[in-house]
Short mmCIF file of C-alpha atoms in Angstrom, two decimals:
data_model
loop_
_atom_site.label_atom_id
_atom_site.label_comp_id
_atom_site.label_asym_id
_atom_site.label_seq_id
_atom_site.Cartn_x
_atom_site.Cartn_y
_atom_site.Cartn_z
CA UNK A 1 -1.10 -17.73 -14.98
CA UNK A 2 2.50 -18.92 -14.87
CA UNK A 3 5.36 -16.46 -14.52
CA UNK A 4 8.99 -17.30 -14.99
CA UNK A 5 11.75 -16.63 -12.54
CA UNK A 6 15.36 -16.88 -13.55
CA UNK A 7 17.10 -19.48 -11.48
CA UNK A 8 20.45 -18.73 -9.96
CA UNK A 9 23.16 -20.06 -12.21
CA UNK A 10 22.50 -21.86 -15.44
CA UNK A 11 19.49 -23.69 -16.69
CA UNK A 12 15.91 -22.99 -17.57
CA UNK A 13 13.91 -20.44 -15.62
CA UNK A 14 11.70 -22.08 -13.06
CA UNK A 15 7.99 -21.37 -13.22
CA UNK A 16 5.82 -20.22 -10.37
CA UNK A 17 2.08 -20.23 -10.13
CA UNK A 18 0.85 -16.66 -9.65
CA UNK A 19 -2.33 -17.62 -7.82
CA UNK A 20 -0.42 -19.89 -5.45
CA UNK A 21 2.11 -17.10 -4.86
CA UNK A 22 -0.73 -14.67 -4.08
CA UNK A 23 -2.26 -17.18 -1.67
CA UNK A 24 1.04 -17.44 0.22
CA UNK A 25 1.45 -13.66 0.29
CA UNK A 26 -2.14 -13.34 1.52
CA UNK A 27 -1.44 -15.72 4.41
CA UNK A 28 1.53 -13.62 5.52
CA UNK A 29 -0.26 -10.29 5.19
CA UNK A 30 -3.28 -11.68 7.04
CA UNK A 31 -1.22 -13.11 9.89
CA UNK A 32 1.21 -10.22 10.34
CA UNK A 33 -0.31 -7.17 8.67
CA UNK A 34 1.24 -5.12 5.89
CA UNK A 35 3.83 -3.52 8.14
CA UNK A 36 4.81 -6.84 9.74
CA UNK A 37 5.95 -8.52 6.52
CA UNK A 38 9.07 -7.63 4.56
CA UNK A 39 9.78 -8.21 0.90
CA UNK A 40 12.36 -10.91 1.71
CA UNK A 41 9.83 -12.91 3.76
CA UNK A 42 7.18 -12.51 1.07
CA UNK A 43 9.55 -13.63 -1.68
CA UNK A 44 10.68 -16.64 0.33
CA UNK A 45 7.11 -17.73 1.07
CA UNK A 46 6.15 -17.23 -2.58
CA UNK A 47 9.11 -19.29 -3.79
CA UNK A 48 10.77 -16.47 -5.73
CA UNK A 49 13.58 -14.01 -5.11
CA UNK A 50 12.97 -10.31 -4.33
CA UNK A 51 13.89 -9.05 -7.82
CA UNK A 52 11.38 -11.50 -9.30
CA UNK A 53 8.73 -10.28 -6.87
CA UNK A 54 9.28 -6.73 -8.11
CA UNK A 55 9.26 -7.90 -11.73
CA UNK A 56 6.02 -9.85 -11.29
CA UNK A 57 4.07 -7.50 -9.02
CA UNK A 58 5.73 -4.08 -9.21
CA UNK A 59 6.37 -3.51 -5.51
CA UNK A 60 5.14 -4.62 -2.10
CA UNK A 61 2.21 -2.17 -2.11
CA UNK A 62 1.04 -3.34 -5.55
CA UNK A 63 1.31 -6.96 -4.41
CA UNK A 64 -0.76 -6.08 -1.35
CA UNK A 65 -3.41 -4.44 -3.53
CA UNK A 66 -3.65 -7.57 -5.67
CA UNK A 67 -3.92 -9.71 -2.52
CA UNK A 68 -6.68 -7.45 -1.17
CA UNK A 69 -8.64 -7.75 -4.43
CA UNK A 70 -8.24 -11.54 -4.39
CA UNK A 71 -9.36 -11.74 -0.76
CA UNK A 72 -12.29 -9.40 -1.31
CA UNK A 73 -13.63 -11.52 -4.16
CA UNK A 74 -13.42 -14.74 -2.15
CA UNK A 75 -13.92 -13.77 1.48
CA UNK A 76 -17.61 -13.05 1.85
CA UNK A 77 -20.54 -13.78 -0.43
CA UNK A 78 -21.60 -10.14 -0.48
CA UNK A 79 -22.49 -10.06 -4.17
CA UNK A 80 -24.84 -13.05 -3.84
CA UNK A 81 -26.43 -11.98 -0.57
CA UNK A 82 -26.98 -8.36 -1.54
CA UNK A 83 -28.70 -9.04 -4.83
CA UNK A 84 -31.81 -7.00 -5.68
CA UNK A 85 -34.97 -8.74 -4.54
CA UNK A 86 -33.50 -10.15 -1.33
CA UNK A 87 -34.99 -9.03 1.96
CA UNK A 88 -32.47 -6.48 3.33
CA UNK A 89 -32.75 -7.41 7.01
CA UNK A 90 -32.40 -11.11 6.25
CA UNK A 91 -29.54 -10.59 3.80
CA UNK A 92 -27.57 -8.31 6.13
CA UNK A 93 -28.11 -10.64 9.10
CA UNK A 94 -26.85 -13.56 7.04
CA UNK A 95 -23.86 -11.50 5.90
CA UNK A 96 -22.97 -10.76 9.53
CA UNK A 97 -23.19 -14.45 10.47
CA UNK A 98 -21.05 -15.50 7.51
CA UNK A 99 -18.50 -12.78 8.29
CA UNK A 100 -18.35 -13.94 11.92
CA UNK A 101 -17.65 -17.50 10.80
CA UNK A 102 -14.97 -16.38 8.33
CA UNK A 103 -13.24 -14.08 10.81
CA UNK A 104 -12.93 -16.82 13.42
CA UNK A 105 -12.25 -19.75 11.09
CA UNK A 106 -8.45 -19.67 10.95
CA UNK A 107 -6.49 -18.94 14.15
CA UNK A 108 -3.42 -18.16 12.01
CA UNK A 109 -5.33 -15.56 9.97
CA UNK A 110 -8.12 -14.20 12.18
CA UNK A 111 -10.31 -11.27 11.34
CA UNK A 112 -10.75 -9.58 7.99
CA UNK A 113 -7.69 -8.79 5.90
CA UNK A 114 -9.35 -5.66 4.46
CA UNK A 115 -10.65 -4.27 7.76
CA UNK A 116 -7.36 -4.89 9.53
CA UNK A 117 -5.47 -3.35 6.62
CA UNK A 118 -7.64 -0.25 6.87
CA UNK A 119 -6.36 0.14 10.45
CA UNK A 120 -2.72 -0.06 9.35
CA UNK A 121 -0.24 2.75 9.80
CA UNK A 122 1.41 2.63 6.39
CA UNK A 123 -0.40 5.37 4.42
CA UNK A 124 -0.17 3.66 1.03
CA UNK A 125 -1.33 0.27 2.32
CA UNK A 126 -4.05 1.91 4.41
CA UNK A 127 -5.32 3.78 1.36
CA UNK A 128 -5.45 0.59 -0.71
CA UNK A 129 -7.35 -1.30 1.99
CA UNK A 130 -9.75 1.61 2.52
CA UNK A 131 -10.53 1.68 -1.20
CA UNK A 132 -11.64 -1.97 -1.04
CA UNK A 133 -13.58 -1.28 2.15
CA UNK A 134 -15.34 1.67 0.53
CA UNK A 135 -16.53 -0.60 -2.30
CA UNK A 136 -18.13 -2.93 0.25
CA UNK A 137 -19.74 -0.10 2.19
CA UNK A 138 -21.13 1.41 -1.01
CA UNK A 139 -22.52 -1.97 -2.05
CA UNK A 140 -24.32 -2.35 1.31
CA UNK A 141 -25.65 1.22 1.18
CA UNK A 142 -26.93 0.85 -2.38
CA UNK A 143 -28.57 -2.48 -1.54
CA UNK A 144 -30.46 -1.03 1.43
CA UNK A 145 -31.37 2.11 -0.55
CA UNK A 146 -33.49 0.02 -2.93
CA UNK A 147 -36.11 -0.49 -0.22
CA UNK A 148 -35.10 1.92 2.59
CA UNK A 149 -33.43 4.97 1.00
CA UNK A 150 -33.74 7.09 4.13
CA UNK A 151 -31.94 4.48 6.26
CA UNK A 152 -29.34 3.23 3.78
CA UNK A 153 -26.39 5.29 5.03
CA UNK A 154 -26.87 4.65 8.74
CA UNK A 155 -27.44 0.93 8.18
CA UNK A 156 -24.32 0.72 6.03
CA UNK A 157 -22.30 2.63 8.65
CA UNK A 158 -23.64 0.34 11.39
CA UNK A 159 -22.76 -2.79 9.40
CA UNK A 160 -19.22 -1.51 8.81
CA UNK A 161 -18.78 -0.74 12.52
CA UNK A 162 -20.06 -4.16 13.63
CA UNK A 163 -17.94 -6.02 11.09
CA UNK A 164 -14.89 -4.01 12.11
CA UNK A 165 -15.51 -4.87 15.75
CA UNK A 166 -16.00 -8.56 14.98
CA UNK A 167 -12.74 -8.58 13.03
CA UNK A 168 -10.89 -6.94 15.93
CA UNK A 169 -12.45 -9.44 18.36
CA UNK A 170 -11.29 -12.35 16.20
CA UNK A 171 -7.75 -10.96 16.15
CA UNK A 172 -7.92 -10.54 19.91
CA UNK A 173 -8.72 -14.25 20.33
CA UNK A 174 -12.47 -14.23 20.95
CA UNK A 175 -14.13 -17.54 20.14
CA UNK A 176 -16.29 -18.18 17.10
CA UNK A 177 -19.31 -18.52 19.42
CA UNK A 178 -18.66 -15.10 20.98
CA UNK A 179 -18.32 -13.41 17.60
CA UNK A 180 -21.40 -15.16 16.24
CA UNK A 181 -23.39 -13.96 19.26
CA UNK A 182 -22.41 -10.38 18.39
CA UNK A 183 -23.48 -10.98 14.79
CA UNK A 184 -26.86 -12.30 15.94
CA UNK A 185 -27.40 -9.33 18.27
CA UNK A 186 -26.50 -6.94 15.46
CA UNK A 187 -28.93 -8.77 13.17
CA UNK A 188 -31.72 -7.97 15.62
CA UNK A 189 -30.70 -4.31 15.57
CA UNK A 190 -30.73 -4.31 11.76
CA UNK A 191 -34.27 -5.69 11.78
CA UNK A 192 -35.33 -2.98 14.23
CA UNK A 193 -33.69 -0.25 12.14
CA UNK A 194 -35.48 -1.44 9.04
CA UNK A 195 -38.81 -1.68 10.85
CA UNK A 196 -38.99 -5.47 10.72
CA UNK A 197 -39.62 -7.71 13.74
#
């Protein structure tokens, strides 16, 4: 989708690519957190001026929500892995390994944007990140409930805690190998919880 921004002075409005703008905003939010990025810095990175940012996205919080949704769709293959018919222990173990790799992949944007946003101090941003996180937790719980209804909630809670810890470790500078080792250990615990060896 192409939006138009009025250029300063005369001439035709210059176009900006919305997806590219969201990608640049995502990089800033991921690197610095919601509170660490101002509207001026976002607008500059996105190649627009602040009034155009407000016109295109509403406000900083609405932009952040759109970035979170974009990240959530692309970050981890949860929908594919947690499809009915997949072995829950295997699927959740694979999800942990993929999350570990994603969290440690980019030293400029370590961890999980959603999990780190859910730790933020801004109430509106925190609420928006938590809403995305809740969708993921519900998806994990519902997936496990298909075969292990009595263990679905505790397994989902455990997964969320491990992923949150791995994200924090990535932000703290732990290596990909260290985070992957945690994912593998947690995978063993998942198998034990679900009665699989």
